[in-house]
């Protein structure tokens, strides 16, 4: 089974790590501490608060990564 992260990242013009973080941060009981050493990764993570995952995105991520 393949991950939906790359396809969703393309849709939102960002990287898979940003999508994963946006998906995780929608839950108020989850704390995420991303590792960002290189500037391109820092820029990608800075996009996270502006990513709006739609119902289709969330459903695909929930299926791929069940709780």
Short mmCIF file of the N, C-alpha and C atoms (twelve columns), coordinates in Angstrom:
data_MODEL
# 
_entry.id   MODEL 
# 
loop_
_atom_site.group_PDB 
_atom_site.id 
_atom_site.type_symbol 
_atom_site.label_atom_id 
_atom_site.label_alt_id 
_atom_site.label_comp_id 
_atom_site.label_asym_id 
_atom_site.label_seq_id 
_atom_site.Cartn_x 
_atom_site.Cartn_y 
_atom_site.Cartn_z 
_atom_site.pdbx_PDB_model_num 
ATOM 1   N N  . UNK A 1  0.859   -1.174 0.000  1 
ATOM 2   C CA . UNK A 1  0.000   0.000  0.000  1 
ATOM 3   C C  . UNK A 1  0.898   1.229  0.000  1 
ATOM 4   N N  . UNK A 2  0.573   2.164  -0.829 1 
ATOM 5   C CA . UNK A 2  1.405   3.357  -0.940 1 
ATOM 6   C C  . UNK A 2  0.836   4.494  -0.077 1 
ATOM 7   N N  . UNK A 3  1.706   5.385  0.316  1 
ATOM 8   C CA . UNK A 3  1.322   6.512  1.151  1 
ATOM 9   C C  . UNK A 3  0.655   7.599  0.313  1 
ATOM 10  N N  . UNK A 4  -0.391  8.217  0.841  1 
ATOM 11  C CA . UNK A 4  -1.027  9.326  0.130  1 
ATOM 12  C C  . UNK A 4  -0.279  10.654 0.315  1 
ATOM 13  N N  . UNK A 5  0.738   10.680 1.175  1 
ATOM 14  C CA . UNK A 5  1.428   11.928 1.473  1 
ATOM 15  C C  . UNK A 5  1.983   12.642 0.238  1 
ATOM 16  N N  . UNK A 6  2.688   11.947 -0.667 1 
ATOM 17  C CA . UNK A 6  3.228   12.670 -1.829 1 
ATOM 18  C C  . UNK A 6  2.152   13.309 -2.713 1 
ATOM 19  N N  . UNK A 7  1.049   12.615 -2.940 1 
ATOM 20  C CA . UNK A 7  -0.013  13.161 -3.792 1 
ATOM 21  C C  . UNK A 7  -0.692  14.365 -3.129 1 
ATOM 22  N N  . UNK A 8  -0.928  14.272 -1.834 1 
ATOM 23  C CA . UNK A 8  -1.554  15.378 -1.115 1 
ATOM 24  C C  . UNK A 8  -0.594  16.566 -1.063 1 
ATOM 25  N N  . UNK A 9  0.695   16.293 -0.914 1 
ATOM 26  C CA . UNK A 9  1.695   17.362 -0.901 1 
ATOM 27  C C  . UNK A 9  1.709   18.117 -2.229 1 
ATOM 28  N N  . UNK A 10 1.635   17.393 -3.331 1 
ATOM 29  C CA . UNK A 10 1.597   18.033 -4.646 1 
ATOM 30  C C  . UNK A 10 0.361   18.923 -4.752 1 
ATOM 31  N N  . UNK A 11 -0.760  18.399 -4.303 1 
ATOM 32  C CA . UNK A 11 -2.021  19.160 -4.346 1 
ATOM 33  C C  . UNK A 11 -1.914  20.486 -3.604 1 
ATOM 34  N N  . UNK A 12 -1.176  20.481 -2.498 1 
ATOM 35  C CA . UNK A 12 -1.063  21.674 -1.650 1 
ATOM 36  C C  . UNK A 12 0.243   22.447 -1.891 1 
ATOM 37  N N  . UNK A 13 0.997   22.034 -2.896 1 
ATOM 38  C CA . UNK A 13 2.246   22.700 -3.268 1 
ATOM 39  C C  . UNK A 13 3.210   22.809 -2.094 1 
ATOM 40  N N  . UNK A 14 3.424   21.682 -1.438 1 
ATOM 41  C CA . UNK A 14 4.352   21.617 -0.310 1 
ATOM 42  C C  . UNK A 14 4.980   20.226 -0.297 1 
ATOM 43  N N  . UNK A 15 5.657   19.895 0.771  1 
ATOM 44  C CA . UNK A 15 6.288   18.593 0.884  1 
ATOM 45  C C  . UNK A 15 5.507   17.642 1.773  1 
ATOM 46  N N  . UNK A 16 5.815   16.350 1.686  1 
ATOM 47  C CA . UNK A 16 5.128   15.345 2.502  1 
ATOM 48  C C  . UNK A 16 5.254   15.589 4.010  1 
ATOM 49  N N  . UNK A 17 6.403   16.089 4.454  1 
ATOM 50  C CA . UNK A 17 6.575   16.335 5.896  1 
ATOM 51  C C  . UNK A 17 5.591   17.386 6.390  1 
ATOM 52  N N  . UNK A 18 5.365   18.421 5.596  1 
ATOM 53  C CA . UNK A 18 4.418   19.466 5.990  1 
ATOM 54  C C  . UNK A 18 2.999   18.913 6.065  1 
ATOM 55  N N  . UNK A 19 2.646   18.043 5.138  1 
ATOM 56  C CA . UNK A 19 1.313   17.429 5.162  1 
ATOM 57  C C  . UNK A 19 1.163   16.550 6.396  1 
ATOM 58  N N  . UNK A 20 2.179   15.754 6.695  1 
ATOM 59  C CA . UNK A 20 2.125   14.887 7.883  1 
ATOM 60  C C  . UNK A 20 1.952   15.728 9.148  1 
ATOM 61  N N  . UNK A 21 2.698   16.824 9.251  1 
ATOM 62  C CA . UNK A 21 2.577   17.685 10.422 1 
ATOM 63  C C  . UNK A 21 1.203   18.334 10.505 1 
ATOM 64  N N  . UNK A 22 0.705   18.825 9.389  1 
ATOM 65  C CA . UNK A 22 -0.630  19.444 9.386  1 
ATOM 66  C C  . UNK A 22 -1.694  18.441 9.817  1 
ATOM 67  N N  . UNK A 23 -1.561  17.207 9.358  1 
ATOM 68  C CA . UNK A 23 -2.515  16.159 9.706  1 
ATOM 69  C C  . UNK A 23 -2.438  15.838 11.203 1 
ATOM 70  N N  . UNK A 24 -1.234  15.728 11.721 1 
ATOM 71  C CA . UNK A 24 -1.070  15.422 13.148 1 
ATOM 72  C C  . UNK A 24 -1.542  16.558 14.045 1 
ATOM 73  N N  . UNK A 25 -1.285  17.786 13.643 1 
ATOM 74  C CA . UNK A 25 -1.602  18.936 14.488 1 
ATOM 75  C C  . UNK A 25 -3.084  19.273 14.542 1 
ATOM 76  N N  . UNK A 26 -3.896  18.619 13.741 1 
ATOM 77  C CA . UNK A 26 -5.334  18.887 13.813 1 
ATOM 78  C C  . UNK A 26 -5.928  18.330 15.106 1 
ATOM 79  N N  . UNK A 27 -5.196  17.447 15.767 1 
ATOM 80  C CA . UNK A 27 -5.628  16.850 17.025 1 
ATOM 81  C C  . UNK A 27 -4.998  17.631 18.178 1 
ATOM 82  N N  . UNK A 28 -5.822  18.240 19.009 1 
ATOM 83  C CA . UNK A 28 -5.293  19.067 20.102 1 
ATOM 84  C C  . UNK A 28 -4.541  18.265 21.158 1 
ATOM 85  N N  . UNK A 29 -4.677  16.946 21.162 1 
ATOM 86  C CA . UNK A 29 -3.995  16.112 22.152 1 
ATOM 87  C C  . UNK A 29 -2.657  15.578 21.653 1 
ATOM 88  N N  . UNK A 30 -2.188  16.091 20.530 1 
ATOM 89  C CA . UNK A 30 -0.936  15.628 19.949 1 
ATOM 90  C C  . UNK A 30 0.070   16.773 19.945 1 
ATOM 91  N N  . UNK A 31 1.279   16.467 20.396 1 
ATOM 92  C CA . UNK A 31 2.371   17.435 20.326 1 
ATOM 93  C C  . UNK A 31 3.378   16.911 19.309 1 
ATOM 94  N N  . UNK A 32 3.817   17.780 18.434 1 
ATOM 95  C CA . UNK A 32 4.755   17.397 17.395 1 
ATOM 96  C C  . UNK A 32 5.993   18.268 17.512 1 
ATOM 97  N N  . UNK A 33 7.158   17.642 17.492 1 
ATOM 98  C CA . UNK A 33 8.418   18.373 17.516 1 
ATOM 99  C C  . UNK A 33 9.179   17.976 16.253 1 
ATOM 100 N N  . UNK A 34 9.054   18.777 15.199 1 
ATOM 101 C CA . UNK A 34 9.721   18.425 13.945 1 
ATOM 102 C C  . UNK A 34 11.225  18.718 14.000 1 
ATOM 103 N N  . UNK A 35 11.972  17.902 13.302 1 
ATOM 104 C CA . UNK A 35 13.398  18.154 13.158 1 
ATOM 105 C C  . UNK A 35 13.584  18.945 11.868 1 
ATOM 106 N N  . UNK A 36 14.203  20.084 11.980 1 
ATOM 107 C CA . UNK A 36 14.446  20.912 10.811 1 
ATOM 108 C C  . UNK A 36 15.834  21.529 10.944 1 
ATOM 109 N N  . UNK A 37 16.763  21.002 10.194 1 
ATOM 110 C CA . UNK A 37 18.140  21.475 10.251 1 
ATOM 111 C C  . UNK A 37 18.488  22.298 9.019  1 
ATOM 112 N N  . UNK A 38 18.080  21.813 7.871  1 
ATOM 113 C CA . UNK A 38 18.392  22.504 6.631  1 
ATOM 114 C C  . UNK A 38 17.306  23.524 6.299  1 
ATOM 115 N N  . UNK A 39 17.734  24.644 5.711  1 
ATOM 116 C CA . UNK A 39 16.807  25.738 5.445  1 
ATOM 117 C C  . UNK A 39 15.589  25.326 4.617  1 
ATOM 118 N N  . UNK A 40 15.728  24.525 3.552  1 
ATOM 119 C CA . UNK A 40 14.527  24.129 2.789  1 
ATOM 120 C C  . UNK A 40 13.495  23.400 3.650  1 
ATOM 121 N N  . UNK A 41 13.956  22.600 4.592  1 
ATOM 122 C CA . UNK A 41 13.033  21.880 5.470  1 
ATOM 123 C C  . UNK A 41 12.349  22.849 6.436  1 
ATOM 124 N N  . UNK A 42 13.092  23.834 6.906  1 
ATOM 125 C CA . UNK A 42 12.518  24.853 7.790  1 
ATOM 126 C C  . UNK A 42 11.430  25.624 7.048  1 
ATOM 127 N N  . UNK A 43 11.700  25.970 5.790  1 
ATOM 128 C CA . UNK A 43 10.699  26.676 4.980  1 
ATOM 129 C C  . UNK A 43 9.444   25.823 4.789  1 
ATOM 130 N N  . UNK A 44 9.646   24.522 4.558  1 
ATOM 131 C CA . UNK A 44 8.500   23.621 4.374  1 
ATOM 132 C C  . UNK A 44 7.653   23.567 5.639  1 
ATOM 133 N N  . UNK A 45 8.297   23.428 6.772  1 
ATOM 134 C CA . UNK A 45 7.569   23.336 8.038  1 
ATOM 135 C C  . UNK A 45 6.860   24.652 8.362  1 
ATOM 136 N N  . UNK A 46 7.432   25.764 7.953  1 
ATOM 137 C CA . UNK A 46 6.803   27.067 8.205  1 
ATOM 138 C C  . UNK A 46 5.464   27.205 7.489  1 
ATOM 139 N N  . UNK A 47 5.225   26.402 6.468  1 
ATOM 140 C CA . UNK A 47 3.960   26.427 5.727  1 
ATOM 141 C C  . UNK A 47 2.823   25.733 6.474  1 
ATOM 142 N N  . UNK A 48 3.156   24.896 7.432  1 
ATOM 143 C CA . UNK A 48 2.162   24.030 8.080  1 
ATOM 144 C C  . UNK A 48 0.927   24.778 8.600  1 
ATOM 145 N N  . UNK A 49 1.061   25.901 9.297  1 
ATOM 146 C CA . UNK A 49 -0.150  26.570 9.798  1 
ATOM 147 C C  . UNK A 49 -1.096  27.061 8.696  1 
ATOM 148 N N  . UNK A 50 -0.593  27.152 7.480  1 
ATOM 149 C CA . UNK A 50 -1.396  27.664 6.371  1 
ATOM 150 C C  . UNK A 50 -2.005  26.563 5.500  1 
ATOM 151 N N  . UNK A 51 -1.693  25.312 5.814  1 
ATOM 152 C CA . UNK A 51 -2.214  24.185 5.033  1 
ATOM 153 C C  . UNK A 51 -3.608  23.839 5.538  1 
ATOM 154 N N  . UNK A 52 -4.553  23.810 4.615  1 
ATOM 155 C CA . UNK A 52 -5.928  23.443 4.963  1 
ATOM 156 C C  . UNK A 52 -6.263  22.123 4.280  1 
ATOM 157 N N  . UNK A 53 -6.187  21.053 5.045  1 
ATOM 158 C CA . UNK A 53 -6.515  19.734 4.519  1 
ATOM 159 C C  . UNK A 53 -8.027  19.601 4.416  1 
ATOM 160 N N  . UNK A 54 -8.504  19.136 3.271  1 
ATOM 161 C CA . UNK A 54 -9.950  18.965 3.103  1 
ATOM 162 C C  . UNK A 54 -10.362 17.564 3.543  1 
ATOM 163 N N  . UNK A 55 -11.636 17.296 3.491  1 
ATOM 164 C CA . UNK A 55 -12.177 16.013 3.958  1 
ATOM 165 C C  . UNK A 55 -11.569 14.836 3.195  1 
ATOM 166 N N  . UNK A 56 -11.350 15.012 1.897  1 
ATOM 167 C CA . UNK A 56 -10.746 13.945 1.086  1 
ATOM 168 C C  . UNK A 56 -9.310  13.666 1.543  1 
ATOM 169 N N  . UNK A 57 -8.548  14.721 1.803  1 
ATOM 170 C CA . UNK A 57 -7.175  14.563 2.298  1 
ATOM 171 C C  . UNK A 57 -7.175  13.817 3.631  1 
ATOM 172 N N  . UNK A 58 -8.011  14.277 4.549  1 
ATOM 173 C CA . UNK A 58 -8.060  13.677 5.884  1 
ATOM 174 C C  . UNK A 58 -8.476  12.214 5.830  1 
ATOM 175 N N  . UNK A 59 -9.445  11.901 4.985  1 
ATOM 176 C CA . UNK A 59 -9.896  10.515 4.863  1 
ATOM 177 C C  . UNK A 59 -8.773  9.631  4.332  1 
ATOM 178 N N  . UNK A 60 -8.042  10.108 3.333  1 
ATOM 179 C CA . UNK A 60 -6.937  9.328  2.762  1 
ATOM 180 C C  . UNK A 60 -5.844  9.105  3.800  1 
ATOM 181 N N  . UNK A 61 -5.518  10.134 4.565  1 
ATOM 182 C CA . UNK A 61 -4.492  10.001 5.604  1 
ATOM 183 C C  . UNK A 61 -4.959  9.091  6.731  1 
ATOM 184 N N  . UNK A 62 -6.208  9.224  7.129  1 
ATOM 185 C CA . UNK A 62 -6.740  8.362  8.200  1 
ATOM 186 C C  . UNK A 62 -6.738  6.893  7.779  1 
ATOM 187 N N  . UNK A 63 -7.049  6.623  6.513  1 
ATOM 188 C CA . UNK A 63 -7.006  5.233  6.019  1 
ATOM 189 C C  . UNK A 63 -5.585  4.700  5.982  1 
ATOM 190 N N  . UNK A 64 -4.657  5.527  5.565  1 
ATOM 191 C CA . UNK A 64 -3.264  5.086  5.433  1 
ATOM 192 C C  . UNK A 64 -2.571  4.925  6.780  1 
ATOM 193 N N  . UNK A 65 -2.962  5.751  7.738  1 
ATOM 194 C CA . UNK A 65 -2.311  5.756  9.053  1 
ATOM 195 C C  . UNK A 65 -3.364  5.702  10.159 1 
ATOM 196 N N  . UNK A 66 -4.002  4.551  10.323 1 
ATOM 197 C CA . UNK A 66 -5.067  4.447  11.338 1 
ATOM 198 C C  . UNK A 66 -4.503  4.601  12.760 1 
ATOM 199 N N  . UNK A 67 -5.321  5.142  13.619 1 
ATOM 200 C CA . UNK A 67 -4.915  5.364  15.025 1 
ATOM 201 C C  . UNK A 67 -4.754  4.052  15.755 1 
# 
